[in-house]
Short mmCIF file of C-alpha atoms in Angstrom, two decimals:
data_model
loop_
_atom_site.label_atom_id
_atom_site.label_comp_id
_atom_site.label_asym_id
_atom_site.label_seq_id
_atom_site.Cartn_x
_atom_site.Cartn_y
_atom_site.Cartn_z
CA UNK A 1 0.00 0.00 0.00
CA UNK A 2 1.29 3.46 -0.85
CA UNK A 3 -0.73 5.33 1.73
CA UNK A 4 -2.13 3.91 4.94
CA UNK A 5 -3.94 6.62 6.85
CA UNK A 6 -6.13 6.35 9.92
CA UNK A 7 -6.12 9.63 11.83
CA UNK A 8 -8.27 12.14 13.59
CA UNK A 9 -7.65 15.67 14.74
CA UNK A 10 -9.69 18.27 16.58
CA UNK A 11 -9.89 21.67 14.92
CA UNK A 12 -11.77 24.08 17.13
CA UNK A 13 -15.00 22.32 17.95
CA UNK A 14 -14.81 20.02 14.91
CA UNK A 15 -13.36 16.57 14.72
CA UNK A 16 -11.80 15.66 11.41
CA UNK A 17 -11.22 11.99 10.80
CA UNK A 18 -9.92 10.09 7.78
CA UNK A 19 -9.32 6.43 7.22
CA UNK A 20 -8.16 4.94 3.95
CA UNK A 21 -5.59 2.79 2.22
CA UNK A 22 -4.39 3.60 -1.25
CA UNK A 23 -2.31 1.83 -3.87
CA UNK A 24 0.19 3.33 -6.32
CA UNK A 25 -0.70 6.09 -8.75
CA UNK A 26 -2.93 9.00 -7.92
CA UNK A 27 -5.40 8.79 -5.07
CA UNK A 28 -7.91 11.61 -4.88
CA UNK A 29 -9.12 12.94 -1.59
CA UNK A 30 -12.46 14.26 -2.70
CA UNK A 31 -15.07 16.30 -0.87
CA UNK A 32 -16.68 19.67 -0.45
CA UNK A 33 -14.70 22.67 0.79
CA UNK A 34 -14.23 22.61 4.53
CA UNK A 35 -14.40 18.84 4.82
CA UNK A 36 -10.89 18.81 6.28
CA UNK A 37 -9.01 17.57 3.22
CA UNK A 38 -6.12 20.00 3.75
CA UNK A 39 -5.93 19.00 7.42
CA UNK A 40 -5.37 15.41 6.32
CA UNK A 41 -2.50 16.47 4.03
CA UNK A 42 -1.02 18.60 6.83
CA UNK A 43 -1.09 15.60 9.16
CA UNK A 44 0.65 13.41 6.57
CA UNK A 45 3.28 16.12 5.98
CA UNK A 46 3.83 16.52 9.71
CA UNK A 47 2.59 20.13 9.78
CA UNK A 48 -0.32 19.18 12.04
CA UNK A 49 -0.26 16.56 14.77
CA UNK A 50 -3.12 14.04 14.81
CA UNK A 51 -4.80 13.40 18.16
CA UNK A 52 -4.53 9.69 17.48
CA UNK A 53 -3.98 7.15 14.74
CA UNK A 54 -1.33 6.04 12.30
CA UNK A 55 0.15 7.21 9.01
CA UNK A 56 2.41 5.11 6.84
CA UNK A 57 3.65 5.59 3.29
CA UNK A 58 5.12 2.66 1.35
CA UNK A 59 5.18 0.69 4.58
CA UNK A 60 7.22 3.33 6.45
CA UNK A 61 5.47 4.71 9.53
CA UNK A 62 5.51 8.51 9.63
CA UNK A 63 3.20 8.77 12.61
CA UNK A 64 1.99 6.15 15.02
CA UNK A 65 0.42 7.35 18.24
CA UNK A 66 0.43 3.88 19.80
CA UNK A 67 4.11 3.27 19.00
CA UNK A 68 5.17 6.83 19.83
CA UNK A 69 6.35 7.59 16.31
CA UNK A 70 6.07 11.17 15.07
CA UNK A 71 8.64 12.02 12.39
CA UNK A 72 9.53 15.68 11.94
CA UNK A 73 8.27 17.24 8.70
CA UNK A 74 11.81 17.44 7.30
CA UNK A 75 12.30 13.70 7.83
CA UNK A 76 9.13 12.50 6.08
CA UNK A 77 10.33 12.70 2.48
CA UNK A 78 7.14 14.34 1.38
CA UNK A 79 6.75 16.70 -1.55
CA UNK A 80 3.93 19.04 -0.65
CA UNK A 81 2.50 21.09 -3.52
CA UNK A 82 0.36 23.80 -1.99
CA UNK A 83 -2.71 25.46 -3.41
CA UNK A 84 -1.03 28.86 -2.93
CA UNK A 85 2.38 27.72 -4.32
CA UNK A 86 4.35 29.11 -1.35
CA UNK A 87 7.42 29.94 -3.41
CA UNK A 88 10.07 31.78 -1.43
CA UNK A 89 9.77 35.42 -2.54
CA UNK A 90 13.37 36.33 -1.70
CA UNK A 91 14.87 33.67 -3.95
CA UNK A 92 14.95 33.25 -7.72
CA UNK A 93 13.16 30.35 -9.39
CA UNK A 94 16.47 28.49 -9.45
CA UNK A 95 16.99 29.22 -5.73
CA UNK A 96 13.54 27.84 -4.99
CA UNK A 97 14.17 24.71 -7.07
CA UNK A 98 17.53 24.03 -5.43
CA UNK A 99 16.34 24.74 -1.87
CA UNK A 100 15.20 21.21 -1.03
CA UNK A 101 17.77 19.60 -3.31
CA UNK A 102 20.63 21.07 -1.27
CA UNK A 103 19.09 19.73 1.93
CA UNK A 104 18.40 16.23 0.63
CA UNK A 105 20.84 13.44 1.43
CA UNK A 106 22.77 12.58 -1.78
CA UNK A 107 21.27 9.09 -1.95
CA UNK A 108 17.76 10.52 -1.57
CA UNK A 109 18.12 12.60 -4.75
CA UNK A 110 16.49 10.54 -7.46
CA UNK A 111 16.17 13.29 -10.04
CA UNK A 112 18.63 16.05 -10.89
CA UNK A 113 18.20 19.73 -11.54
CA UNK A 114 18.56 19.59 -15.34
CA UNK A 115 16.03 16.77 -15.59
CA UNK A 116 13.44 18.72 -13.63
CA UNK A 117 14.02 21.89 -15.65
CA UNK A 118 13.57 19.88 -18.84
CA UNK A 119 10.60 17.87 -17.54
CA UNK A 120 8.66 20.95 -16.44
CA UNK A 121 9.89 23.37 -19.12
CA UNK A 122 11.43 25.82 -16.66
CA UNK A 123 14.58 26.75 -18.61
CA UNK A 124 13.43 30.29 -19.42
CA UNK A 125 12.32 31.08 -15.89
CA UNK A 126 15.35 30.21 -13.77
CA UNK A 127 16.49 33.77 -13.10
CA UNK A 128 12.99 35.17 -12.50
CA UNK A 129 11.57 36.12 -9.12
CA UNK A 130 8.44 34.21 -8.06
CA UNK A 131 6.22 37.31 -8.09
CA UNK A 132 6.86 37.72 -11.83
CA UNK A 133 5.46 34.27 -12.61
CA UNK A 134 1.98 33.44 -13.86
CA UNK A 135 -0.08 30.99 -11.81
CA UNK A 136 0.76 28.07 -14.10
CA UNK A 137 4.47 28.87 -14.06
CA UNK A 138 4.49 29.22 -10.27
CA UNK A 139 2.75 25.87 -9.88
CA UNK A 140 5.27 24.17 -12.17
CA UNK A 141 8.12 25.63 -10.11
CA UNK A 142 6.43 24.46 -6.91
CA UNK A 143 6.10 20.94 -8.33
CA UNK A 144 9.75 20.99 -9.46
CA UNK A 145 10.87 22.16 -6.04
CA UNK A 146 9.01 19.28 -4.40
CA UNK A 147 10.46 16.69 -6.82
CA UNK A 148 14.01 17.97 -6.31
CA UNK A 149 13.73 17.72 -2.52
CA UNK A 150 14.00 13.97 -2.91
CA UNK A 151 10.30 13.43 -2.26
CA UNK A 152 9.16 9.82 -2.07
CA UNK A 153 5.52 10.81 -2.46
CA UNK A 154 3.59 13.92 -3.39
CA UNK A 155 0.77 15.67 -1.61
CA UNK A 156 -1.13 18.02 -3.91
CA UNK A 157 -3.64 20.42 -2.44
CA UNK A 158 -6.00 21.66 -5.17
CA UNK A 159 -3.08 22.47 -7.46
CA UNK A 160 -5.40 23.63 -10.25
CA UNK A 161 -7.86 25.71 -8.29
CA UNK A 162 -6.32 29.13 -8.90
CA UNK A 163 -5.57 28.59 -12.59
CA UNK A 164 -7.49 29.43 -15.76
CA UNK A 165 -8.68 26.68 -18.12
CA UNK A 166 -5.57 26.66 -20.34
CA UNK A 167 -3.18 26.53 -17.37
CA UNK A 168 -5.28 23.81 -15.79
CA UNK A 169 -4.82 21.63 -18.83
CA UNK A 170 -1.07 22.33 -18.80
CA UNK A 171 -0.63 21.38 -15.12
CA UNK A 172 -2.97 18.40 -15.48
CA UNK A 173 -0.66 17.01 -18.21
CA UNK A 174 2.35 17.56 -15.94
CA UNK A 175 0.64 15.63 -13.15
CA UNK A 176 -0.26 12.79 -15.53
CA UNK A 177 3.37 12.59 -16.63
CA UNK A 178 4.55 12.46 -13.01
CA UNK A 179 2.10 9.62 -12.44
CA UNK A 180 3.11 7.70 -15.56
CA UNK A 181 6.81 8.45 -16.02
CA UNK A 182 8.06 9.01 -12.48
CA UNK A 183 5.73 6.48 -10.78
CA UNK A 184 5.47 8.56 -7.63
CA UNK A 185 2.51 7.93 -5.32
CA UNK A 186 0.36 11.06 -5.21
CA UNK A 187 -2.38 12.04 -2.81
CA UNK A 188 -4.46 14.63 -4.61
CA UNK A 189 -6.99 16.88 -2.92
CA UNK A 190 -9.80 18.32 -5.00
CA UNK A 191 -13.43 19.26 -4.95
CA UNK A 192 -13.81 19.01 -8.74
CA UNK A 193 -15.40 15.74 -9.85
CA UNK A 194 -14.16 15.88 -13.47
CA UNK A 195 -10.57 16.61 -12.45
CA UNK A 196 -10.59 13.70 -10.04
CA UNK A 197 -12.11 11.27 -12.54
CA UNK A 198 -9.52 12.11 -15.16
CA UNK A 199 -6.46 11.88 -12.91
CA UNK A 200 -7.09 9.49 -10.07
CA UNK A 201 -7.06 5.72 -10.01
CA UNK A 202 -8.74 5.69 -6.65
CA UNK A 203 -11.09 8.11 -4.91
CA UNK A 204 -11.49 8.63 -1.17
CA UNK A 205 -14.62 10.58 -0.31
CA UNK A 206 -14.58 12.89 2.70
CA UNK A 207 -17.62 14.52 4.22
CA UNK B 1 27.32 79.24 6.05
CA UNK B 2 26.91 78.18 9.63
CA UNK B 3 27.48 74.56 8.65
CA UNK B 4 30.62 74.88 6.53
CA UNK B 5 33.08 72.28 7.85
CA UNK B 6 35.74 74.90 8.77
CA UNK B 7 33.15 76.69 10.94
CA UNK B 8 32.82 73.61 13.11
CA UNK B 9 35.42 73.69 15.86
CA UNK B 10 37.46 70.65 16.98
CA UNK B 11 35.38 70.55 20.17
CA UNK B 12 32.20 70.36 18.12
CA UNK B 13 33.62 67.60 15.92
CA UNK B 14 34.44 65.79 19.16
CA UNK B 15 30.83 66.12 20.30
CA UNK B 16 29.52 64.79 16.97
CA UNK B 17 32.00 61.91 17.05
CA UNK B 18 31.06 61.06 20.65
CA UNK B 19 27.36 61.12 19.77
CA UNK B 20 27.87 58.76 16.85
CA UNK B 21 30.03 56.46 18.99
CA UNK B 22 27.50 56.36 21.84
CA UNK B 23 24.59 55.75 19.44
CA UNK B 24 26.42 53.05 17.49
CA UNK B 25 27.38 51.26 20.71
CA UNK B 26 23.80 51.56 21.98
CA UNK B 27 22.44 50.13 18.72
CA UNK B 28 24.84 47.17 18.74
CA UNK B 29 24.16 46.45 22.42
CA UNK B 30 20.38 46.67 22.01
CA UNK B 31 20.15 44.46 18.93
CA UNK B 32 20.54 40.97 20.49
CA UNK B 33 18.32 41.86 23.46
CA UNK B 34 15.80 43.61 21.22
CA UNK B 35 15.70 40.73 18.76
CA UNK B 36 15.19 38.14 21.50
CA UNK B 37 12.39 40.20 23.04
CA UNK B 38 10.77 40.81 19.65
CA UNK B 39 10.92 37.09 18.91
CA UNK B 40 9.36 36.21 22.26
CA UNK B 41 6.60 38.77 21.79
CA UNK B 42 5.92 37.84 18.16
CA UNK B 43 6.09 34.07 18.43
CA UNK B 44 6.02 33.15 22.11
CA UNK B 45 2.95 31.99 23.98
CA UNK B 46 3.78 32.18 27.66
CA UNK B 47 2.24 33.59 30.82
CA UNK B 48 3.34 37.16 31.49
CA UNK B 49 3.64 38.04 27.80
CA UNK B 50 1.44 41.12 28.19
CA UNK B 51 3.45 42.21 31.22
CA UNK B 52 6.72 41.77 29.30
CA UNK B 53 5.25 43.81 26.44
CA UNK B 54 4.42 46.56 28.93
CA UNK B 55 7.88 46.52 30.51
CA UNK B 56 9.60 46.76 27.12
CA UNK B 57 7.50 49.78 26.23
CA UNK B 58 7.92 51.48 29.60
CA UNK B 59 10.90 53.69 28.59
CA UNK B 60 8.71 55.11 25.81
CA UNK B 61 6.22 56.66 28.23
CA UNK B 62 8.11 56.94 31.52
CA UNK B 63 9.64 60.37 32.24
CA UNK B 64 13.26 59.93 31.07
CA UNK B 65 14.48 61.31 34.39
CA UNK B 66 12.82 58.33 36.10
CA UNK B 67 14.51 55.91 33.72
CA UNK B 68 17.83 57.63 34.45
CA UNK B 69 17.24 57.40 38.19
CA UNK B 70 16.39 53.68 37.92
CA UNK B 71 19.59 53.15 35.93
CA UNK B 72 21.46 54.97 38.67
CA UNK B 73 20.06 52.58 41.29
CA UNK B 74 20.85 49.44 39.31
CA UNK B 75 24.05 50.44 37.48
CA UNK B 76 25.36 53.17 39.81
CA UNK B 77 28.46 52.83 42.00
CA UNK B 78 26.54 50.95 44.69
CA UNK B 79 24.12 49.12 42.39
CA UNK B 80 24.43 45.36 41.90
CA UNK B 81 24.92 45.53 38.14
CA UNK B 82 27.14 48.59 38.44
CA UNK B 83 29.58 46.88 40.80
CA UNK B 84 29.60 43.78 38.61
CA UNK B 85 30.37 45.81 35.46
CA UNK B 86 33.10 47.75 37.30
CA UNK B 87 34.64 44.47 38.48
CA UNK B 88 34.55 43.22 34.86
CA UNK B 89 36.58 46.28 33.85
CA UNK B 90 33.62 48.00 32.18
CA UNK B 91 32.60 50.82 34.52
CA UNK B 92 29.65 52.86 33.29
CA UNK B 93 29.40 55.67 35.85
CA UNK B 94 30.29 59.04 34.27
CA UNK B 95 31.64 57.19 31.23
CA UNK B 96 30.55 57.19 27.60
CA UNK B 97 29.59 53.53 28.10
CA UNK B 98 27.01 54.73 30.62
CA UNK B 99 25.62 57.18 28.06
CA UNK B 100 25.40 54.27 25.61
CA UNK B 101 23.59 52.19 28.22
CA UNK B 102 21.01 54.93 28.84
CA UNK B 103 20.52 55.41 25.08
CA UNK B 104 20.21 51.67 24.66
CA UNK B 105 17.40 51.40 27.20
CA UNK B 106 15.56 54.31 25.60
CA UNK B 107 16.00 52.85 22.10
CA UNK B 108 14.85 49.37 23.08
CA UNK B 109 11.06 49.86 22.68
CA UNK B 110 11.38 51.32 19.18
CA UNK B 111 13.73 48.59 18.06
CA UNK B 112 11.56 45.83 19.53
CA UNK B 113 8.47 47.27 17.85
CA UNK B 114 10.03 47.37 14.40
CA UNK B 115 11.60 43.90 14.63
CA UNK B 116 8.44 42.41 16.10
CA UNK B 117 6.29 43.81 13.29
CA UNK B 118 8.69 42.44 10.70
CA UNK B 119 8.70 38.99 12.32
CA UNK B 120 4.91 39.00 12.49
CA UNK B 121 4.72 39.88 8.81
CA UNK B 122 6.71 36.79 7.80
CA UNK B 123 4.27 34.29 6.31
CA UNK B 124 4.32 31.17 8.49
CA UNK B 125 3.08 29.14 5.53
CA UNK B 126 6.45 29.71 3.83
CA UNK B 127 8.19 28.36 6.92
CA UNK B 128 5.95 25.28 6.83
CA UNK B 129 6.79 24.78 3.14
CA UNK B 130 10.50 24.93 3.97
CA UNK B 131 10.04 22.27 6.65
CA UNK B 132 8.44 19.88 4.15
CA UNK B 133 11.41 20.49 1.82
CA UNK B 134 13.78 19.15 4.45
CA UNK B 135 14.80 22.22 6.49
CA UNK B 136 15.24 21.98 10.26
CA UNK B 137 13.67 24.75 12.38
CA UNK B 138 17.09 26.40 12.73
CA UNK B 139 17.66 26.34 8.97
CA UNK B 140 14.17 27.71 8.37
CA UNK B 141 15.06 30.59 10.67
CA UNK B 142 18.32 31.35 8.86
CA UNK B 143 17.15 30.85 5.27
CA UNK B 144 13.51 31.99 5.37
CA UNK B 145 12.49 33.93 8.50
CA UNK B 146 15.58 36.09 8.92
CA UNK B 147 15.98 37.17 5.28
CA UNK B 148 12.28 38.02 5.03
CA UNK B 149 12.38 39.99 8.29
CA UNK B 150 15.73 41.65 7.54
CA UNK B 151 14.46 45.01 6.21
CA UNK B 152 12.41 45.39 9.41
CA UNK B 153 15.37 44.44 11.57
CA UNK B 154 17.52 47.04 9.78
CA UNK B 155 14.74 49.62 10.09
CA UNK B 156 14.61 48.88 13.82
CA UNK B 157 18.36 49.34 14.13
CA UNK B 158 18.31 52.66 12.30
CA UNK B 159 15.37 53.82 14.40
CA UNK B 160 17.19 52.81 17.58
CA UNK B 161 20.26 54.68 16.37
CA UNK B 162 18.20 57.81 15.71
CA UNK B 163 16.53 57.58 19.10
CA UNK B 164 19.95 57.22 20.75
CA UNK B 165 21.24 60.35 19.01
CA UNK B 166 18.44 62.34 20.62
CA UNK B 167 18.64 60.80 24.08
CA UNK B 168 18.84 63.48 26.79
CA UNK B 169 16.93 63.02 30.05
CA UNK B 170 17.98 59.54 31.13
CA UNK B 171 21.60 60.25 30.11
CA UNK B 172 22.01 63.50 32.02
CA UNK B 173 20.36 61.94 35.10
CA UNK B 174 22.43 58.77 34.95
CA UNK B 175 25.92 59.86 33.88
CA UNK B 176 25.74 63.66 34.07
CA UNK B 177 26.98 66.12 31.44
CA UNK B 178 30.73 65.67 31.13
CA UNK B 179 32.44 67.18 28.06
CA UNK B 180 34.37 64.58 26.10
CA UNK B 181 32.86 61.67 28.01
CA UNK B 182 29.05 61.84 28.27
CA UNK B 183 28.30 65.16 26.56
CA UNK B 184 26.50 64.08 23.40
CA UNK B 185 24.81 66.46 20.96
CA UNK B 186 21.64 67.21 22.97
CA UNK B 187 23.61 67.64 26.20
CA UNK B 188 26.10 69.95 24.48
CA UNK B 189 23.26 72.05 23.07
CA UNK B 190 21.72 72.24 26.54
CA UNK B 191 25.07 73.27 28.06
CA UNK B 192 25.65 75.94 25.37
CA UNK B 193 22.19 77.35 25.99
CA UNK B 194 23.13 78.02 29.61
CA UNK B 195 25.88 80.43 28.54
CA UNK B 196 25.15 83.76 26.77
CA UNK B 197 26.75 84.33 23.36
CA UNK B 198 26.85 80.67 22.29
CA UNK B 199 24.09 80.97 19.66
CA UNK B 200 26.47 79.95 16.86
CA UNK B 201 27.36 76.66 18.55
CA UNK B 202 23.71 75.97 19.38
CA UNK B 203 22.63 76.60 15.79
CA UNK B 204 25.33 74.42 14.28
CA UNK B 205 24.80 71.50 16.66
CA UNK B 206 21.00 71.76 16.32
CA UNK B 207 21.20 71.72 12.52
CA UNK B 208 23.52 68.72 12.65
CA UNK B 209 21.03 66.96 14.94
CA UNK B 210 18.18 67.66 12.55
CA UNK B 211 20.24 66.39 9.62
CA UNK B 212 21.35 63.17 11.30
CA UNK B 213 17.85 62.40 12.59
CA UNK B 214 16.25 63.05 9.23
CA UNK B 215 18.71 60.80 7.41
CA UNK B 216 18.05 58.01 9.93
CA UNK B 217 14.27 58.36 9.72
CA UNK B 218 14.27 58.38 5.93
CA UNK B 219 16.54 55.32 5.88
CA UNK B 220 14.21 53.54 8.28
CA UNK B 221 11.16 54.48 6.23
CA UNK B 222 12.77 53.28 2.99
CA UNK B 223 13.62 49.93 4.61
CA UNK B 224 10.09 49.64 6.00
CA UNK B 225 8.54 50.35 2.60
CA UNK B 226 10.78 47.75 1.02
CA UNK B 227 9.29 45.07 3.15
CA UNK B 228 5.77 46.18 2.34
CA UNK B 229 4.91 46.80 5.95
CA UNK B 230 2.19 49.22 6.86
CA UNK B 231 3.94 50.37 10.01
CA UNK B 232 5.51 53.66 9.03
CA UNK B 233 7.39 55.93 11.37
CA UNK B 234 6.78 59.14 9.42
#
C-alpha cells in the first residue's frame, strides 16, 4: 500500500477523521470545501499533529500514536504542492528549485536539476523572481521544487484551483506525466469531480 | 554658512563623534536583546507576555528622568549591576559607556516594535513549506524567516540609532553632562544654551542633529517600505 492513513484531529469544535488505504498512482481525496481535506494532508506532511492514529507511506510509519512515532516534517520525504504555491519570494526560481535539493541526502536525490528543468519546461524562468510568474508557471516551479527535494511521495492540495482553463490543462498534463513516467505515489486533494475522474485511479470521499 | 566644515570647531567635531560612537554602541548592544524580546513577543505563547510587552515599552512613556534614576540605582556605584560591570573592567558611571547604556534602554522599545512587526509579517506558511522540503527549524530561521524579516530588523536598528542620538533626560540623570565623556549632541546644546553668546554653537549643533535624525528616519522608512509593511514611522 502506498498510503495507509487512519487519523483524527480536533480543529476548534470540529473533529476531522480520515481512514483509507491507497495503492500506487494518484489517489484523490475528494469532498466539499471545509471537509478537512487539507488538514489530512497537513497531518501526513507533519505540519499538524493528529490526536490519534497512524500514518504510513510505502510501509514506512511517519506517525503512530500507539508506538510513539512522530517524524519531523523534514524527515518525512514528502513533496507538498500547496494550493497557494508558497514559493520563497526572496529567492529566484532556481533558488527555490535548489532549496530542497541542497538539503536532501545525496542518496535521496532521485532526479537532478537539469532533468526537472527539462521535464517541467522551466529553462526560461530560472532567473525570474516568483512574483513575476503566472499561476501556471508558479505551480510548475512548486512541483519541481518538491520533486528535487528527494520526495518519495507527493501531496497536492487543489493544485489547479487558482488557474485558468488553459493553465489547468497544462498542469494536469504535468501531473499525468509524473504519475506515468516518475511512478510517484500522489495524494491529490480536489473538490472538482471531473478533475478527479480524469487523474485518479482511486477516490477517497470525505464529508 | 553656519554649517561649513571649517566653521565647526574641533570641540564640536568631538561632540559629533562622541554622539555617533554612543549611538552606534547603543544600537549594537540593544540588537541581540531587542531581537530576542521581539521574537518572544511575536512568536512566544507564555504567561506574562502582556506584562513583558508593557515593561519593554515602559521607557517610551516613563519620564526619562525616572529611567535615568532607575539606571542609577541598578548600574550606579553601589548598584548590583554597576559593581559587577566595574569588576569586569567595564565601569559605566560618568563614562561614555554609561551614556550608551542609557541610550540603549531608551531605544529598546522602538527597536523591539520594528523587529516584532517584521517577524509577524513573515508568512508562516512559507516556513511550513520549507520544513516539508527538508529544512530543520534552525535552517528555516536562517534561510527563510531572517531574510524576510531583515528590512524590518535594519529599520529597527536605524530607528534605535536615531533615538539614541536624541537621548537626553535619562543620560544627564544617569551619567551627568561631562564634556568629552558623556556630553552628546543634545547635552552639548543644553550646556551651550546656559551660557550667553553661544548661539552659533547651538545653531550648528542643532542643525547637525536635525540632519542626522532626518537621514536616519528616511533610511528607516525606505527599509520599511521595502518590506511592504504598513507600520511607518513618518
